[in-house]
mmCIF file with all atom_site columns, C-alpha atoms in Angstrom:
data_model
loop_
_atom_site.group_PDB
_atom_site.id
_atom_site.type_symbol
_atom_site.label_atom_id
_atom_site.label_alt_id
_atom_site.label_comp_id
_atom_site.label_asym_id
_atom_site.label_entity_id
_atom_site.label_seq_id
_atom_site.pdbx_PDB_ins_code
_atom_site.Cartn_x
_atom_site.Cartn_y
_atom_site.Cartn_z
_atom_site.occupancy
_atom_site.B_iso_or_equiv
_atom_site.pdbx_formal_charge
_atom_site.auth_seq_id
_atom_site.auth_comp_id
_atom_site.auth_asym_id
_atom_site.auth_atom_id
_atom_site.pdbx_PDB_model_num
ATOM 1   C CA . UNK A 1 1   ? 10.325  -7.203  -40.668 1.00 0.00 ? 195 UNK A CA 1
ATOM 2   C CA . UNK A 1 2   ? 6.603   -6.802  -40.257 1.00 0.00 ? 196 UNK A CA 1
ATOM 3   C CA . UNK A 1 3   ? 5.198   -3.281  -39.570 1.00 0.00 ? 197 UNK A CA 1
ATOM 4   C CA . UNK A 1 4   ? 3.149   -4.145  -36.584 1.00 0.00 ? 198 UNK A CA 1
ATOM 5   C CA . UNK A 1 5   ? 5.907   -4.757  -34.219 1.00 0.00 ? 199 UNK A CA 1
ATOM 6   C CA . UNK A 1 6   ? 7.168   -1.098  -35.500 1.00 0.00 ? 200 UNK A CA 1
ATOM 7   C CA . UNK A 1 7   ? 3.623   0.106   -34.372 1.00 0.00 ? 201 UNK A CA 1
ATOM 8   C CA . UNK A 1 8   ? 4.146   -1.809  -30.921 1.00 0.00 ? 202 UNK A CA 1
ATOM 9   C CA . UNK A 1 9   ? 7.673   -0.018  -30.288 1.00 0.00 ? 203 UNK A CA 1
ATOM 10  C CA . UNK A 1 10  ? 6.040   3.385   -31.428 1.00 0.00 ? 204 UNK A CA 1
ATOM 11  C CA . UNK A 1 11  ? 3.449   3.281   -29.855 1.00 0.00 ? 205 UNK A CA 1
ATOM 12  C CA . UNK A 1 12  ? 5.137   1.478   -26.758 1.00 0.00 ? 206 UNK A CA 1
ATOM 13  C CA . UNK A 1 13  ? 7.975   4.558   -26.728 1.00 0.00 ? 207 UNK A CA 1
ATOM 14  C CA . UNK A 1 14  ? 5.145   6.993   -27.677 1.00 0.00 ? 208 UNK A CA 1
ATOM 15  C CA . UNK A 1 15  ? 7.223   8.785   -30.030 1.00 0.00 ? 209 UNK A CA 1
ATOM 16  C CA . UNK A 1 16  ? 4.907   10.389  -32.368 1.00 0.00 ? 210 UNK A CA 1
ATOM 17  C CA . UNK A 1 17  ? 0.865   10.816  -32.482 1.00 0.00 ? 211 UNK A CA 1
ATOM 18  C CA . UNK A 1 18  ? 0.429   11.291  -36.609 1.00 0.00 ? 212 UNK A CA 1
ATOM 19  C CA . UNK A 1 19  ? -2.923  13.477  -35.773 1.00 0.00 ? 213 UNK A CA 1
ATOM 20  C CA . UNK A 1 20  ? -1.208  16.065  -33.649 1.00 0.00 ? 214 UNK A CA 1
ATOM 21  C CA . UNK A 1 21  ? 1.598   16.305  -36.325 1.00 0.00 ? 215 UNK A CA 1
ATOM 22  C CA . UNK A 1 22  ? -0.587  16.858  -39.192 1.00 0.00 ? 216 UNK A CA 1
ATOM 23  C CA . UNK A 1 23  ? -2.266  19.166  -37.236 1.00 0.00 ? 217 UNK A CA 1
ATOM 24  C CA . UNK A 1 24  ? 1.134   20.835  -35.667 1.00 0.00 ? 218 UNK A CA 1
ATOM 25  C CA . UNK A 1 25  ? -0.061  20.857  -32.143 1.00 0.00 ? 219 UNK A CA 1
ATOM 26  C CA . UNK A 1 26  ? 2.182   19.246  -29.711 1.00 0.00 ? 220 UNK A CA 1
ATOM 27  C CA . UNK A 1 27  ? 1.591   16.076  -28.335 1.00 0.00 ? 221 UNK A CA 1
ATOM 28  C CA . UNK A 1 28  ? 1.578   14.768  -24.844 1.00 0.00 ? 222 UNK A CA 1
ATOM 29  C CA . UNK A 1 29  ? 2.734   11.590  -25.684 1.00 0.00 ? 223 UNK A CA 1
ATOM 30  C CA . UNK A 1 30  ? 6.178   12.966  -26.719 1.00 0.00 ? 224 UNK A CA 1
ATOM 31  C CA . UNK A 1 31  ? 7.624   15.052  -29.217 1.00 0.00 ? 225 UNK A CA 1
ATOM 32  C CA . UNK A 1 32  ? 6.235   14.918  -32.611 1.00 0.00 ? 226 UNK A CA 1
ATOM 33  C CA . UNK A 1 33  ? 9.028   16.432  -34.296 1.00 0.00 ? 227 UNK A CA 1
ATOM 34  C CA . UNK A 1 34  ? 12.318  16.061  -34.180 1.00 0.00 ? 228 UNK A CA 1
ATOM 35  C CA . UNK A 1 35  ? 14.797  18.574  -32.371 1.00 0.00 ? 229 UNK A CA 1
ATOM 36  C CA . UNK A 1 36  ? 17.669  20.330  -34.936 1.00 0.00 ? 230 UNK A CA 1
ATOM 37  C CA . UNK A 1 37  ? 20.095  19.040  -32.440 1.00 0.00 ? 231 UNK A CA 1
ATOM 38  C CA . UNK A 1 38  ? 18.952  15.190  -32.514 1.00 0.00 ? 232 UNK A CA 1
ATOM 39  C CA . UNK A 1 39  ? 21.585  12.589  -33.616 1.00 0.00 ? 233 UNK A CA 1
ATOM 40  C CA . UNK A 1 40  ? 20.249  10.985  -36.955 1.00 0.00 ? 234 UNK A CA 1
ATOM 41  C CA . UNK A 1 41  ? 18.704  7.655   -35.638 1.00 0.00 ? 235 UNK A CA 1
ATOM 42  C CA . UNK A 1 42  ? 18.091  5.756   -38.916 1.00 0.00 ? 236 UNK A CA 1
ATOM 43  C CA . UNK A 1 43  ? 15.744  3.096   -37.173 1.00 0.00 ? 237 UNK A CA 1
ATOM 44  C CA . UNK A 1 44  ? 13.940  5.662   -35.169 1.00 0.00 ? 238 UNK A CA 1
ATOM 45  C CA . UNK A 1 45  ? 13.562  8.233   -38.524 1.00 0.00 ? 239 UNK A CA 1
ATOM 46  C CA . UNK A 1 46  ? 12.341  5.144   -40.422 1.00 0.00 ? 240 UNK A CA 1
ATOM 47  C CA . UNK A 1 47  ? 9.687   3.886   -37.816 1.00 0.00 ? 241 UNK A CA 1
ATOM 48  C CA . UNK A 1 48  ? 7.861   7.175   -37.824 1.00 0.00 ? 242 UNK A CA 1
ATOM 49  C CA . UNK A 1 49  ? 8.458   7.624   -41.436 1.00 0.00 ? 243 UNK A CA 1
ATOM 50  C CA . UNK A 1 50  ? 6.081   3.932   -42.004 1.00 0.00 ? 244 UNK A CA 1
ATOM 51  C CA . UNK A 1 51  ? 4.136   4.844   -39.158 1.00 0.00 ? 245 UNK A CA 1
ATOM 52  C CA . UNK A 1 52  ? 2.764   7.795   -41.216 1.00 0.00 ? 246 UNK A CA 1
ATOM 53  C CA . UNK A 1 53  ? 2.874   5.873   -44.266 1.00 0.00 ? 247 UNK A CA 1
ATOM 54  C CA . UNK A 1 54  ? 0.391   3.666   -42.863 1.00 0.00 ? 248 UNK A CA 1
ATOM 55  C CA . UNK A 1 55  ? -1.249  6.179   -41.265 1.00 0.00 ? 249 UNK A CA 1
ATOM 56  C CA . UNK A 1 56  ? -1.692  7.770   -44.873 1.00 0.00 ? 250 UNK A CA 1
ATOM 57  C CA . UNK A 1 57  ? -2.983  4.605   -46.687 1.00 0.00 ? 251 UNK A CA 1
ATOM 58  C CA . UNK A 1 58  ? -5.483  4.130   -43.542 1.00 0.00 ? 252 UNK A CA 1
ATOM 59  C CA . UNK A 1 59  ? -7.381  7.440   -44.802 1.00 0.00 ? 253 UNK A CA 1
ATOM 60  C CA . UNK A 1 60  ? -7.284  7.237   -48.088 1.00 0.00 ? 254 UNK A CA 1
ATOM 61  C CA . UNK A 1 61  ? -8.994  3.982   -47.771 1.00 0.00 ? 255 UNK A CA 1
ATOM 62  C CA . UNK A 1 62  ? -11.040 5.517   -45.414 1.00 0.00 ? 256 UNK A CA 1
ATOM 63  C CA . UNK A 1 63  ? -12.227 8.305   -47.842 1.00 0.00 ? 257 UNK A CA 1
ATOM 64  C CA . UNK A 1 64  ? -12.424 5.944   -50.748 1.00 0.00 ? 258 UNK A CA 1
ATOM 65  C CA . UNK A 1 65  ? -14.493 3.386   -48.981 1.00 0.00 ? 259 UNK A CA 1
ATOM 66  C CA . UNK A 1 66  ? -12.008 0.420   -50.220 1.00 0.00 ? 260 UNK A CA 1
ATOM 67  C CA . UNK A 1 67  ? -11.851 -2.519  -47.227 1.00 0.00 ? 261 UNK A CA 1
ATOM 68  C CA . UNK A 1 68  ? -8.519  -3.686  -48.852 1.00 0.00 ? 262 UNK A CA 1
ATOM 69  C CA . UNK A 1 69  ? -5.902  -5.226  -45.837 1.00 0.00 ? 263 UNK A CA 1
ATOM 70  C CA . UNK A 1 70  ? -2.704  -4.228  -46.425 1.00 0.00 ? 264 UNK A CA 1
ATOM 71  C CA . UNK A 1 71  ? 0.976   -4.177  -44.208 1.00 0.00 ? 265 UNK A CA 1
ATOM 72  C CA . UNK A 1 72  ? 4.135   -2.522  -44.342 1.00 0.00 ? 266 UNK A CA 1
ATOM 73  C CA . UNK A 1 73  ? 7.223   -4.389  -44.242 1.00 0.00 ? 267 UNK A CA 1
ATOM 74  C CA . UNK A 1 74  ? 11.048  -3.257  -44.729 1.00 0.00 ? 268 UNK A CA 1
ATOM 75  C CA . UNK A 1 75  ? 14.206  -5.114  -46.414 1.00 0.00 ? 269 UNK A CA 1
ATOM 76  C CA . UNK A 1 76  ? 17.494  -3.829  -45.480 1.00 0.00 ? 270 UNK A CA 1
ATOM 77  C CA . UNK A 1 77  ? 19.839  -3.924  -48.045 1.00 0.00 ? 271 UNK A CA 1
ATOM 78  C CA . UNK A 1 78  ? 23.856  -2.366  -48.419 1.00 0.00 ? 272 UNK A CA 1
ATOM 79  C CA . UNK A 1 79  ? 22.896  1.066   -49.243 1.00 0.00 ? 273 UNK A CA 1
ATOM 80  C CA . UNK A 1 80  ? 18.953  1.347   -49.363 1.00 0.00 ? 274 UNK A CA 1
ATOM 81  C CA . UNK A 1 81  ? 16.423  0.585   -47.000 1.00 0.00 ? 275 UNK A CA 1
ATOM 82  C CA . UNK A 1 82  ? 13.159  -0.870  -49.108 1.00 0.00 ? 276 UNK A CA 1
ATOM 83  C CA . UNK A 1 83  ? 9.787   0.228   -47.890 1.00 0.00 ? 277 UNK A CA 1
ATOM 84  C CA . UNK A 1 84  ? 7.112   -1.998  -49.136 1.00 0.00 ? 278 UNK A CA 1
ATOM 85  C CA . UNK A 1 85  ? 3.553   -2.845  -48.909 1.00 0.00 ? 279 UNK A CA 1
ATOM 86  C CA . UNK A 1 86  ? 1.968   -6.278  -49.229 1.00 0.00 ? 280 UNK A CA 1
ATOM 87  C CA . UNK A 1 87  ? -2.022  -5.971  -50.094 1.00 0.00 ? 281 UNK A CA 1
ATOM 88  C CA . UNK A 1 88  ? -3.767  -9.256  -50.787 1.00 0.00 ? 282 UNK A CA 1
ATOM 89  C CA . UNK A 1 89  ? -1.251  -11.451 -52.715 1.00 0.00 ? 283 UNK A CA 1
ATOM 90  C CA . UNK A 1 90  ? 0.319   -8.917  -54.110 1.00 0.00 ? 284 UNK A CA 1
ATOM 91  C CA . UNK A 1 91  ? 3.646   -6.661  -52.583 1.00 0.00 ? 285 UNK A CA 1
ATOM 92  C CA . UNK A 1 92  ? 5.305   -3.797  -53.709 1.00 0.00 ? 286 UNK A CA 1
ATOM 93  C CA . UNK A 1 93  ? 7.820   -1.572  -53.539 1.00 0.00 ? 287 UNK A CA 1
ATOM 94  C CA . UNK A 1 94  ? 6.935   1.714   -51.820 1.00 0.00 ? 288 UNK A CA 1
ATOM 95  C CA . UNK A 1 95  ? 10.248  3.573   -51.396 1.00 0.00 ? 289 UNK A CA 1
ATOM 96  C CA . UNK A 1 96  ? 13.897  3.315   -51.208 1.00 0.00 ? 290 UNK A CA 1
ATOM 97  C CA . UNK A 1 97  ? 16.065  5.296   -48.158 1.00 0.00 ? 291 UNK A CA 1
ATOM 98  C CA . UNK A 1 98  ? 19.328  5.854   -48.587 1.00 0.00 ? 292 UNK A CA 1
ATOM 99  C CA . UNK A 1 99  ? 21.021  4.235   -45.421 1.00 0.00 ? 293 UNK A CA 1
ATOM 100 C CA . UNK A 1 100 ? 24.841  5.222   -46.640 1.00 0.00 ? 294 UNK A CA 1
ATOM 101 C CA . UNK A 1 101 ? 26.414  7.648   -44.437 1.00 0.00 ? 295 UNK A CA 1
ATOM 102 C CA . UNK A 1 102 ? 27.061  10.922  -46.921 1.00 0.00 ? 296 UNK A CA 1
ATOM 103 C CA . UNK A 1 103 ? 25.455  13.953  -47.849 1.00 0.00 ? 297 UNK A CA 1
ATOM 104 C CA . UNK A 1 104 ? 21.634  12.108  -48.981 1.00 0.00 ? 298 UNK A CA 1
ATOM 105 C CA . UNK A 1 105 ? 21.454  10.302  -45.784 1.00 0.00 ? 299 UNK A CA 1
ATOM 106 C CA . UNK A 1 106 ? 18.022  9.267   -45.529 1.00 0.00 ? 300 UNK A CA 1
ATOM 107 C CA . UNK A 1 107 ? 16.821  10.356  -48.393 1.00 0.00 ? 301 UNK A CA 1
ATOM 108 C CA . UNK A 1 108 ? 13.796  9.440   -50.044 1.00 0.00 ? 302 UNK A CA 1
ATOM 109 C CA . UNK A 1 109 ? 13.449  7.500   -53.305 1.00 0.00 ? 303 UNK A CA 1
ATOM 110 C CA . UNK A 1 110 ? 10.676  6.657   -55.656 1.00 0.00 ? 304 UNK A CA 1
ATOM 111 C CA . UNK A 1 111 ? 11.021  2.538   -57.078 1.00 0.00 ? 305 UNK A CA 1
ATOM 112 C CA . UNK A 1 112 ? 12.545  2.367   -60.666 1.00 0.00 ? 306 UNK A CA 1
ATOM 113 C CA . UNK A 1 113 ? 12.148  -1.465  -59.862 1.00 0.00 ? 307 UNK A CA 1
ATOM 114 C CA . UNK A 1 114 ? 11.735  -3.849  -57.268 1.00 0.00 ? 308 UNK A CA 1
ATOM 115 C CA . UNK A 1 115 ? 15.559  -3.461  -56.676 1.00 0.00 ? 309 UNK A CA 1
ATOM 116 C CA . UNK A 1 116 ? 16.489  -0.273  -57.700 1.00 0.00 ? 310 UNK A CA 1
ATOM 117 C CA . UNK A 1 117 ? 15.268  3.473   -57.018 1.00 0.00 ? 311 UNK A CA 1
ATOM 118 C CA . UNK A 1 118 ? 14.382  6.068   -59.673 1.00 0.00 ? 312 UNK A CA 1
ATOM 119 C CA . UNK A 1 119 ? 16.727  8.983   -59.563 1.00 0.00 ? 313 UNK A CA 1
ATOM 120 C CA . UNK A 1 120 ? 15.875  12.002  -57.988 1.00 0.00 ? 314 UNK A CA 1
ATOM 121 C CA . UNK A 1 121 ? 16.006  12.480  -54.130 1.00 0.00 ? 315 UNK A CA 1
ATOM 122 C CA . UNK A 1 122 ? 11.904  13.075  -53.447 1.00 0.00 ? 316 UNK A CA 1
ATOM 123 C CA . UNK A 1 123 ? 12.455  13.357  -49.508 1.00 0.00 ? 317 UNK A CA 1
ATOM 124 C CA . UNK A 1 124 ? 14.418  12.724  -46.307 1.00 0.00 ? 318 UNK A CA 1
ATOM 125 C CA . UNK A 1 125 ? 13.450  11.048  -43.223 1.00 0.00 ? 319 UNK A CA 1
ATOM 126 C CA . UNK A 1 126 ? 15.278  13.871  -41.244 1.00 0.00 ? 320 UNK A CA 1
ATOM 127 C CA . UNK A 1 127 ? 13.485  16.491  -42.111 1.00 0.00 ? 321 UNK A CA 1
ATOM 128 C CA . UNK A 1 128 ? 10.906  18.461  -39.683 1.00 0.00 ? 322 UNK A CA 1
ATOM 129 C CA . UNK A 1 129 ? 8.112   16.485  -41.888 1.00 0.00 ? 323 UNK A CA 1
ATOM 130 C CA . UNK A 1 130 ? 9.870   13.361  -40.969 1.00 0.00 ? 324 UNK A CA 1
ATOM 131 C CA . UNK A 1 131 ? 9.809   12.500  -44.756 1.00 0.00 ? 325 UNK A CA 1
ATOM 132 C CA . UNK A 1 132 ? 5.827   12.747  -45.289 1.00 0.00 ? 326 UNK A CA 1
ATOM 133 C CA . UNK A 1 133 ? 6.227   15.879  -47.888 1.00 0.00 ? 327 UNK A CA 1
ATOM 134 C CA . UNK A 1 134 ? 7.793   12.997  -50.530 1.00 0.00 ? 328 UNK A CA 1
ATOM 135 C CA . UNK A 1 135 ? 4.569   10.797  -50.223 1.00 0.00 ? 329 UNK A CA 1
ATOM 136 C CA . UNK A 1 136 ? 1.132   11.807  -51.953 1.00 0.00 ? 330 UNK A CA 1
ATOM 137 C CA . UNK A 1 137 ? -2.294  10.841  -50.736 1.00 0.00 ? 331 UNK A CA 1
ATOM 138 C CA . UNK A 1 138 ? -2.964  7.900   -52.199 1.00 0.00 ? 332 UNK A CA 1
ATOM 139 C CA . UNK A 1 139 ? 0.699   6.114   -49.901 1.00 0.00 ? 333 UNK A CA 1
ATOM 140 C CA . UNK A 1 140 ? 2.710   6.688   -52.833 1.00 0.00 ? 334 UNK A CA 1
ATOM 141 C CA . UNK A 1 141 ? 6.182   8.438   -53.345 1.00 0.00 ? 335 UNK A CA 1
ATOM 142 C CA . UNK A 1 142 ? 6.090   11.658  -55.505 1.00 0.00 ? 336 UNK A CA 1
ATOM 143 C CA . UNK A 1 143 ? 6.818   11.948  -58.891 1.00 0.00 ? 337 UNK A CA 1
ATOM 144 C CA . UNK A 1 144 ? 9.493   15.387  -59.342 1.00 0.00 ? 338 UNK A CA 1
ATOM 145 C CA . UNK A 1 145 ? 8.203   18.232  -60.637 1.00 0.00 ? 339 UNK A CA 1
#
């Protein structure tokens, strides 16, 4: 499924402005983070999750001067959710989400492969940074440390 009509539904619903988040002011538009109380809503966690994914890339090739187009894009699978990015001809896996109900729920998983995530949970979708503390600056997951 192609990441702009995620944007259209975001920003449509108005469900999270990326600049008042990283900033931690609240937003007028809606509620930037999510309440402890919420029901875990796997689509909704995932949209804001590649929202600020792309938000991400968007300044780093801001800051780095590089005029590359890219998209985001998601394959749903039995267990994992697979984040990826398509830039020129070339696509890649950005992440893996676990999307089995269980105790890692959402987590957050760096590629081992195009099919298969590393080990190591880096993230979770469901957490108050709505899974942005597993992705570095450059729009890539984490390595553990």
């Amino acid at each position: 499924m192609k990441f702009e009509k995620y944007i259209e539904k975001i920003e449509e619903a108005e469900i999270i402005n990326f600049a008042d988040y990283k900033n931690k002011k609240s937003s007028s538009k809606g509620s930037i983070s999510r309440d402890v109380n919420e029901p875990k809503d796997m689509d909704k966690a995932v949209k804001v999750f590649v929202s600020g994914l792309d938000k991400r890339m968007k300044e780093y090739y801001k800051k780095s001067n590089y005029n590359q187009k890219f998209e985001h894009g998601m394959n749903k699978g039995g267990r994992y959710i697979k984040i990826w990015r398509k830039s020129g001809s070339s696509k890649s896996v950005v992440a893996f989400i676990d999307n089995k109900e269980g105790p890692t729920y959402g987590a957050i998983y760096k590629p081992a492969s195009w099919k298969a995530p590393a080990k190591g949970v880096r993230g979770n979708v469901f957490s108050a940074q709505n899974g942005m503390e597993a992705i570095g600056p450059q729009g890539t997951v984490l390595y553990l440390r």
